Coordinates of C-alpha atoms in Angstrom, one line a residue:
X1 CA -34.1 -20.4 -21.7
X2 CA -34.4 -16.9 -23.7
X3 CA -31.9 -14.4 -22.0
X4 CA -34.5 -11.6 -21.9
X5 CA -36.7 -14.5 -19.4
X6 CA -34.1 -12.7 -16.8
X7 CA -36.6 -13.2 -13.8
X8 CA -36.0 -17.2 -14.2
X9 CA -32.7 -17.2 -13.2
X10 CA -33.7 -16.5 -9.5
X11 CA -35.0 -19.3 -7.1
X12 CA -35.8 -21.3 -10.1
X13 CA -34.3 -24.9 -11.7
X14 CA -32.0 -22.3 -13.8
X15 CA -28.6 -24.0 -13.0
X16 CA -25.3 -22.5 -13.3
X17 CA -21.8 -24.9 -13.7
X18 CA -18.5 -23.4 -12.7
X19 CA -15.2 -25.3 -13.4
X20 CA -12.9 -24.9 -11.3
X21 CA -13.6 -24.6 -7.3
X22 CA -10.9 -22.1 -6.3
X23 CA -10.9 -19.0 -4.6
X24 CA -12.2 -17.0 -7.7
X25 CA -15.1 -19.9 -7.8
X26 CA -16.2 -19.5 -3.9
X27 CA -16.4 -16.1 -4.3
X28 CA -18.4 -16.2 -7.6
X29 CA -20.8 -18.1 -4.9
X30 CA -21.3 -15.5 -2.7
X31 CA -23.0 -13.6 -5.4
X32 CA -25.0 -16.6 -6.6
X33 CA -26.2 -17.1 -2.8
X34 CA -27.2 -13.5 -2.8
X35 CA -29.6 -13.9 -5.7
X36 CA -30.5 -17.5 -5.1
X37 CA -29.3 -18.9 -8.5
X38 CA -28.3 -23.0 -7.9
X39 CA -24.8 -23.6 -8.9
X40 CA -23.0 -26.7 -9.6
X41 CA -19.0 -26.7 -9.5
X42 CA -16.0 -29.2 -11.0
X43 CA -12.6 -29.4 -9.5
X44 CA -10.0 -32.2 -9.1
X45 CA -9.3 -31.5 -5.2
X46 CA -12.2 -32.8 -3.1
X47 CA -11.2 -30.2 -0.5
X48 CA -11.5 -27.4 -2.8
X49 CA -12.8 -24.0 -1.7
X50 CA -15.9 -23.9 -3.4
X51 CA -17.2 -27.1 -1.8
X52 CA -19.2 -26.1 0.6
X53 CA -21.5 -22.8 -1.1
X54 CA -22.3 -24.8 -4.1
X55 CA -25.5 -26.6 -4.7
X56 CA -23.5 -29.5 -5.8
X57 CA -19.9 -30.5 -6.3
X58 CA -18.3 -32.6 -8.6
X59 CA -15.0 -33.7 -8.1
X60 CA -13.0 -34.6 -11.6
X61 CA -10.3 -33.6 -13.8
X62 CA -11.0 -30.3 -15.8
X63 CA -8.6 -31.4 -18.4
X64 CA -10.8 -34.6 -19.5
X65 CA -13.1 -34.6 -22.0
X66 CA -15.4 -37.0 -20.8
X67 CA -15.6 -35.6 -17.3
X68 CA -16.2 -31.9 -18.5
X69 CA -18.9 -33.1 -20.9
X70 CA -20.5 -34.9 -18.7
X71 CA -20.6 -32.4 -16.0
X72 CA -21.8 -29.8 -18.5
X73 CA -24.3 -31.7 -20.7
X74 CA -27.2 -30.8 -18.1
X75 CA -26.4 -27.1 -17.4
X76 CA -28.1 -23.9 -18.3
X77 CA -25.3 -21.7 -18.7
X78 CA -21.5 -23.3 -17.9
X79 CA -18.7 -20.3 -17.5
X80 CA -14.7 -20.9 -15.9
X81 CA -12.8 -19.4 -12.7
X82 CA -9.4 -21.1 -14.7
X83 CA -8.4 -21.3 -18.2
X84 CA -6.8 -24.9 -18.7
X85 CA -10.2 -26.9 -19.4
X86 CA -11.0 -29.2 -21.6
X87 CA -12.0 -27.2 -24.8
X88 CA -12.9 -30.0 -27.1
X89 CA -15.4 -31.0 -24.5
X90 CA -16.9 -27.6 -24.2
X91 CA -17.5 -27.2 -28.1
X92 CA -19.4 -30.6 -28.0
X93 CA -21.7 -28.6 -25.1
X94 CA -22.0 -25.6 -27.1
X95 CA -22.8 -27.7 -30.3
X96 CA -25.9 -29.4 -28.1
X97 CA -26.7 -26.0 -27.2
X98 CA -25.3 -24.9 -23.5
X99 CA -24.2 -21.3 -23.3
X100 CA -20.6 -21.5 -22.7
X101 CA -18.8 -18.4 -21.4
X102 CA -16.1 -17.3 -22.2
X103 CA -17.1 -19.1 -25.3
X104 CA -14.6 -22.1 -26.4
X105 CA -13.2 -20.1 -29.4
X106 CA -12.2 -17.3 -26.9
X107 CA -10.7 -19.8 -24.6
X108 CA -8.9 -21.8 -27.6
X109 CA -7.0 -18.3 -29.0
X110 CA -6.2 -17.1 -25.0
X111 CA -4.9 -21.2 -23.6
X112 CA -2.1 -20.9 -25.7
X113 CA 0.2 -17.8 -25.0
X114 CA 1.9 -18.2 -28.6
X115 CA -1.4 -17.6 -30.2
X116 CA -2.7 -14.8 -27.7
X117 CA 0.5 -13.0 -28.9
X118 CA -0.1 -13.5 -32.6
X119 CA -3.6 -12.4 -31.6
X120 CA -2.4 -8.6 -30.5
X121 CA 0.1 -8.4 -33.6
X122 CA -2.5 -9.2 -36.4
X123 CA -5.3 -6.8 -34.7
X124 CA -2.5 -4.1 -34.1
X125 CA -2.4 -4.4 -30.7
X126 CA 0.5 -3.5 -29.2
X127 CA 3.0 -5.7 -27.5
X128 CA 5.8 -6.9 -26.7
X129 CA 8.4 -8.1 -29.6
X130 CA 8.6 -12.4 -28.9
X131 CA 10.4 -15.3 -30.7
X132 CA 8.5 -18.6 -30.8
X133 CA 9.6 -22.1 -30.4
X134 CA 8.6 -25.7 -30.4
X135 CA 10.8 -26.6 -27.4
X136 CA 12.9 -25.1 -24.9
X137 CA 15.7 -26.9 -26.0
X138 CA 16.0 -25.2 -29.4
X139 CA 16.1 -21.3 -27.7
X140 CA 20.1 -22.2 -26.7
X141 CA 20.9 -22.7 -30.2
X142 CA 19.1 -19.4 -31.5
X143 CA 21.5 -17.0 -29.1
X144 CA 24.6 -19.0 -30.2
X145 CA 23.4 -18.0 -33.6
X146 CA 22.6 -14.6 -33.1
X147 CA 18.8 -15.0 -33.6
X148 CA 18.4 -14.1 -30.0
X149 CA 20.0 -11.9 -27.4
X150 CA 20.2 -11.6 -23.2
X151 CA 17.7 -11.2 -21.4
X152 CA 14.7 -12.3 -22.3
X153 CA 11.5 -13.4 -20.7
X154 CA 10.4 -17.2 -21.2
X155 CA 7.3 -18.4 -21.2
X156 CA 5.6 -21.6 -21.4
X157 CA 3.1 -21.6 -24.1
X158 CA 0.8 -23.2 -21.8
X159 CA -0.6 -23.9 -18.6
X160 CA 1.2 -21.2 -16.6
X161 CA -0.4 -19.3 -13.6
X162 CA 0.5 -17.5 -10.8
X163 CA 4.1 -16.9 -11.8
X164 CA 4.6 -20.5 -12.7
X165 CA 5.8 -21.1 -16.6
X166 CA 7.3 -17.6 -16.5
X167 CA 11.0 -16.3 -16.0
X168 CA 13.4 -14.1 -17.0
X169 CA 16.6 -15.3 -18.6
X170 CA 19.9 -13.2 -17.7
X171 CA 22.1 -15.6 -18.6
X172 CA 22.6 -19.0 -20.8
X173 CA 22.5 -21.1 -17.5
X174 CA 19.0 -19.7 -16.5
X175 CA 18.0 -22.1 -19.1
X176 CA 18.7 -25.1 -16.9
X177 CA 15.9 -27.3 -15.5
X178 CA 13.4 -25.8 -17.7
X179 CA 10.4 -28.1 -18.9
X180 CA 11.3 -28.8 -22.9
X181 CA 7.7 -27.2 -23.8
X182 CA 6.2 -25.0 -26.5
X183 CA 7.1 -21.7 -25.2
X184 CA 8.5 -18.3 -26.4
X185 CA 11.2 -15.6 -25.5
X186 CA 9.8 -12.1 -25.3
X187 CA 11.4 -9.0 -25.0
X188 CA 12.3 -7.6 -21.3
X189 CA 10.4 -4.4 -21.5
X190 CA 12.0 -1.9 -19.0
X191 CA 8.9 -0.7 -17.9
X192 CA 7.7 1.9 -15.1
X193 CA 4.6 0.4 -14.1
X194 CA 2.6 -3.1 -14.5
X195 CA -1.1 -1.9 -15.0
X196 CA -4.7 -3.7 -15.3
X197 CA -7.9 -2.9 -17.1
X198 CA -11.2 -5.4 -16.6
X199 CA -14.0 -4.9 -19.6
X200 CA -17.1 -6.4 -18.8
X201 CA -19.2 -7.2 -21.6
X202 CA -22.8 -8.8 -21.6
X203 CA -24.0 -11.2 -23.9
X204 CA -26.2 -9.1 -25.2
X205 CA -23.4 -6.7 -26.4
X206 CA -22.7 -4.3 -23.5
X207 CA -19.6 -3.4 -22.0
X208 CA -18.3 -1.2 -19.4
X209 CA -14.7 -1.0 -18.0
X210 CA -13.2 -0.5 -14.2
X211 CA -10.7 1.9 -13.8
X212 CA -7.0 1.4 -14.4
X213 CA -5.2 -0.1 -11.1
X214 CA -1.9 -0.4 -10.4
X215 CA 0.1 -4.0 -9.5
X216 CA 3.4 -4.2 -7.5
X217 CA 4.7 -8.0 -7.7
X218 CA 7.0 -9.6 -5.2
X219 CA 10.3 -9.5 -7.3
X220 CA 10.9 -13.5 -7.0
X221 CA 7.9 -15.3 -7.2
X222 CA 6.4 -13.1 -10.1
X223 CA 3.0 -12.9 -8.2
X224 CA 1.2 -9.6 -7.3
X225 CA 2.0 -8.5 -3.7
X226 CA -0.7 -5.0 -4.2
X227 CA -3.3 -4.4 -6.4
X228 CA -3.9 -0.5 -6.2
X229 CA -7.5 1.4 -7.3
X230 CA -7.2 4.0 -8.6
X231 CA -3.5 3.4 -10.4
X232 CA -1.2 6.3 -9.7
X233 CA -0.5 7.3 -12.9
X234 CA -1.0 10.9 -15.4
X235 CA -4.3 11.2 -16.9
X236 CA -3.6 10.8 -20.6
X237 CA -1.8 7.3 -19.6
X238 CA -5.0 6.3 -17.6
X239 CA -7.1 6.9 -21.1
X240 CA -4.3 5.0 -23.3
X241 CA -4.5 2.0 -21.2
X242 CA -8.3 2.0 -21.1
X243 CA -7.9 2.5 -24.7
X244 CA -5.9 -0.6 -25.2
X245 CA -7.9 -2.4 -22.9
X246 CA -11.2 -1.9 -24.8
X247 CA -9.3 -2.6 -27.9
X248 CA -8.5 -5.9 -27.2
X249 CA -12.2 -6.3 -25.9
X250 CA -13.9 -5.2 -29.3
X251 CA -10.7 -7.6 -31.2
X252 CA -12.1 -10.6 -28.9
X253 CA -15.6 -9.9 -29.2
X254 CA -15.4 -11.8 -25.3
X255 CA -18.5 -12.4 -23.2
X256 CA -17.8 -11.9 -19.5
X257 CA -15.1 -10.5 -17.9
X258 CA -11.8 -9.7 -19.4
X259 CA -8.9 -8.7 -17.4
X260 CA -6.1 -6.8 -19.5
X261 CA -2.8 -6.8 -18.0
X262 CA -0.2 -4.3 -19.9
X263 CA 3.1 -2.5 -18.9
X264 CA 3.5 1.6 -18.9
X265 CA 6.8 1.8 -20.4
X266 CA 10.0 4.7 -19.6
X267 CA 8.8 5.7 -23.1
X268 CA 5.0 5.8 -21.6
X269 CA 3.6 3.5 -24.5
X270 CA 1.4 1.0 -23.1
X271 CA 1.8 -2.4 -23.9
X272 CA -0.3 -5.7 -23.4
X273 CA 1.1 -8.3 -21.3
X274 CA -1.5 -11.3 -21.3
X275 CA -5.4 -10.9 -20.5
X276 CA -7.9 -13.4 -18.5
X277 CA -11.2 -14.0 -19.5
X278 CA -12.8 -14.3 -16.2
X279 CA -12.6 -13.0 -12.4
X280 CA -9.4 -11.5 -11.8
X281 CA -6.8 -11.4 -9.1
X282 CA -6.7 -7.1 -10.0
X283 CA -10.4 -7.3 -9.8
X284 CA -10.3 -8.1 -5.9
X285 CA -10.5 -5.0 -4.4
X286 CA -14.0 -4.3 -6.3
X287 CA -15.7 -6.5 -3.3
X288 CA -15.5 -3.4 -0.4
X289 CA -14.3 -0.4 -2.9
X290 CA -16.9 -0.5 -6.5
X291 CA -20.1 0.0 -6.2
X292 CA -20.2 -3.2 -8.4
X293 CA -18.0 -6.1 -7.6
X294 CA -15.9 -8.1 -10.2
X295 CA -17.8 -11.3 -9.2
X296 CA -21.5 -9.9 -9.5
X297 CA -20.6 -7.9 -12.9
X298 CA -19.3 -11.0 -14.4
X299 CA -22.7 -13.0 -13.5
X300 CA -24.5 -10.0 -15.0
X301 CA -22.4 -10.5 -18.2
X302 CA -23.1 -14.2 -18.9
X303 CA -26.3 -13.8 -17.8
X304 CA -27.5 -11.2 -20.2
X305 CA -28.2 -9.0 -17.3
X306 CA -28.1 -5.4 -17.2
X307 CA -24.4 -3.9 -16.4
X308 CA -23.2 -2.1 -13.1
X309 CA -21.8 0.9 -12.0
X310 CA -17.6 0.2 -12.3
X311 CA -17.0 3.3 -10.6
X312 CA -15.3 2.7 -6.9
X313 CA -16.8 4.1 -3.8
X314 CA -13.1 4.5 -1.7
X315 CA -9.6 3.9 -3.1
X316 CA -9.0 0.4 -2.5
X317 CA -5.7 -1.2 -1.9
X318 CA -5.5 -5.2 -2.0
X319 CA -3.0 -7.2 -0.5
X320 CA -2.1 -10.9 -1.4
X321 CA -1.5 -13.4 1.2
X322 CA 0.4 -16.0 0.1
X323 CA 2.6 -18.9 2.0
X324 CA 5.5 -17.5 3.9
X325 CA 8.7 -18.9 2.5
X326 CA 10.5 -22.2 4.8
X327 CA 6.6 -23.2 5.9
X328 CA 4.9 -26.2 4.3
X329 CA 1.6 -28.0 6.4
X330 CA -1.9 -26.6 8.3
X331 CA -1.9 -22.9 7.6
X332 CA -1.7 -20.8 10.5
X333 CA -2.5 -17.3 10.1
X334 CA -0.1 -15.2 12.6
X335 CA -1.5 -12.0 14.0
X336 CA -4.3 -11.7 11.9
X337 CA -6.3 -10.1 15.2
X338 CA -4.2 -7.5 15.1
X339 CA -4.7 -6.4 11.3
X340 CA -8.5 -6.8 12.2
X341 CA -8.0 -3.7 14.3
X342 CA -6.9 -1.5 11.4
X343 CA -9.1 0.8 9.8
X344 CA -11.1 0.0 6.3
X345 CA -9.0 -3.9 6.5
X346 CA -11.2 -6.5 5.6
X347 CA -9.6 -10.0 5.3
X348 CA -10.6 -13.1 2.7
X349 CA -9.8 -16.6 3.9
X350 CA -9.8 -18.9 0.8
X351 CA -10.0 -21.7 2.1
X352 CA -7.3 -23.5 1.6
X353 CA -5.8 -25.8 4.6
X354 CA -2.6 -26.6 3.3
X355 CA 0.1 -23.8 2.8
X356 CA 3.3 -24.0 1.3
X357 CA 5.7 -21.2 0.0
X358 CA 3.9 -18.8 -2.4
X359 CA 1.2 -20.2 -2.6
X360 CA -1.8 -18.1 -2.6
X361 CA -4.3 -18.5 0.8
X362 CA -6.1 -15.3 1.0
X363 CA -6.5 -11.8 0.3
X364 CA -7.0 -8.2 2.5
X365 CA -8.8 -5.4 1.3
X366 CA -8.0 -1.7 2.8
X367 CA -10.5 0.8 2.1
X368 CA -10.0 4.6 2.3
X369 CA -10.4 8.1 1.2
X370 CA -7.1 8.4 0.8
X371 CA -5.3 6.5 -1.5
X372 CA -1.2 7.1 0.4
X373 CA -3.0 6.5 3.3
X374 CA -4.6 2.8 1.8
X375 CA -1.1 1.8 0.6
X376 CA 0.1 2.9 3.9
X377 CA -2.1 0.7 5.9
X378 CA -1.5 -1.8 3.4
X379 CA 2.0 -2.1 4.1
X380 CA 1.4 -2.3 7.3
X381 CA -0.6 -5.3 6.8
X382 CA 1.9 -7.1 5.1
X383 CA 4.0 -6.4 7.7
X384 CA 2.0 -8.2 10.5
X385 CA 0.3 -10.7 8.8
X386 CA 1.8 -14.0 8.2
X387 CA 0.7 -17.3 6.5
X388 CA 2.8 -19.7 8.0
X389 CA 2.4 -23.7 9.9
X390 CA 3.7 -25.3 12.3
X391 CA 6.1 -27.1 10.3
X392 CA 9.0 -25.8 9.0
X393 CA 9.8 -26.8 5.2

């Protein structure tokens, strides 16, 4: 199917394959639904979110070859809501001619955290200064040596998400019960703010950016507690970090969405942190404050379609609902009637049945013309709302 055949993609036997059936995949689907292109999605949990607004579902392990290839080999076009895939099997589909986005050589470079970071330093992307190793176990021996000083942030090389595989190292002991993984120690950047860029960029060589927003994370489980649109930050560091952002864009030469995280230093240099090539957690608030949503733009990107507006109708403020800590069983969602009352609050329900601490169930999105006014509500919010069970861990 030619890309500029755009009109086929609509109530036609054009099929689109998402792996992974999370809350980024369901509400990929609501945009599909809206434009009537037939989905089919891959995840290991048979209760996963996506489910139930896909055309089909296929429950199997995104980490085996054969099952990835197998699920792919009839698709049109084949994109990701999570990075750990199989990537061998998606260059086999690419080879026999699906269109894989983000491609498998994007995917490859951004998997491995060691090789994302050695990504930045040959383009002249700046970052933070790391340290690699094979295993955990050799990092002890580099600070009795000298090669390596207090603190420090490790990071598993791969498979980490939502503050798992990441943590900062004060002390020696920190070390303990650690997996002995590929990983690397990065510099603790003393940093002012923890900011966000999406790109979007079409297969057909278009891109357009959101504006910056701002992220406060809960301070032990390393997960974003706000996501703030616009980011309340000067001017010229607003341009920098689109700057940066659409540097790293152009360096990748992605199709899709990228989302560039990066830290506004005391100095005010901007830094890059990671990035994700696909729908992003500081995306969310695009669904009630852009005048184009995260989720739609990125369909628009692997589908060769023209780009949307980025700009944002309201500021947006989104809040994370995640497990409450010392609950573990059937979510419960406490007082959630009551934040329903609040102006501009719209709630997302992933989907999820089971809580446990941390774990992330939901989002709310508070609209307004005023941004203090947003994070104000927002806080309240937080305040109310609680994701909790019946029993108690």
């Amino acid at each position: 199917m030619s890309t500029s055949d755009n009109s086929s993609y609509f109530s036609s036997s054009f099929t689109l394959g998402i792996l992974g059936g999370g809350q980024l995949g369901k509400m990929l689907l609501y945009e599909t639904r809206k434009w009537d292109i037939a989905t089919r999605v891959m995840d290991p949990s048979k209760d996963a979110p996506c489910r139930l607004s896909c055309n089909e579902f296929v429950q199997g392990d995104l980490m085996d070859y054969q099952a990835v290839y197998e699920f792919g080999k009839n698709l049109d076009v084949l994109t990701i809501e999570i990075e750990n895939v199989n990537i061998e099997a998606l260059e086999k589909l690419e080879e026999e001619g699906v269109r894989v986005f983000p491609t498998p050589r994007e995917l490859r470079l951004i998997q491995n955290k060691i090789t994302q970071k050695l990504f930045y330093v040959d383009h002249g992307i700046p970052t933070a200064d790391f340290s690699r190793f094979a295993y955990t176990s050799e990092i002890q021996e580099s600070i009795n040596h000298g090669g390596l000083n207090l603190p420090f942030v490790w990071k598993s090389a791969q498979f980490g998400y939502d503050g798992q595989g990441v943590k900062i190292i004060r002390e020696v002991s920190d070390l303990k019960n650690l997996p002995n993984v590929e990983c690397l120690a990065e510099e603790l950047i003393p940093f002012k703010t923890e900011l966000a860029v999406i790109v979007a960029r079409s297969a057909n060589g278009s891109s357009v950016n959101y504006p910056v927003v701002e992220m406060e994370f809960h301070p032990e489980a390393n997960q974003v507690e706000y996501v703030l649109c616009p980011a309340r930050i000067e001017d010229h560091i607003a341009r920098k970090a689109i700057k940066t952002a659409l540097k790293v864009s152009e360096e990748l030469q992605h199709i899709g969405l990228l989302a560039v995280e990066m830290f506004q230093t005391k100095d005010d240099e901007v830094l890059v942190n990671e990035v994700a090539p696909r729908p992003h957690n500081s995306g969310h608030y695009s669904i009630e404050a852009s005048f184009t949503n995260q989720f739609e733009q990125h369909l628009r990107c692997i589908l060769g379609l023209p780009l949307g507006n980025t700009e944002s109708k309201v500021a947006g403020v989104m809040v994370n609902l995640v497990g409450a800590e010392g609950y573990e069983g059937e979510v419960f969602y406490e007082n959630i009637e009551q934040i329903l009352r609040l102006k501009g609050v719209t709630p997302h329900i992933y989907g999820k049945t089971l809580t446990r601490p941390f774990r992330k169930m939901g989002h709310v999105t508070i609209v307004n013309e005023d941004m203090q006014e947003a994070r104000k509500i927002a806080a309240e919010v937080k305040q109310t709302i609680n994701v909790i069970s019946k029993q108690k861990v």
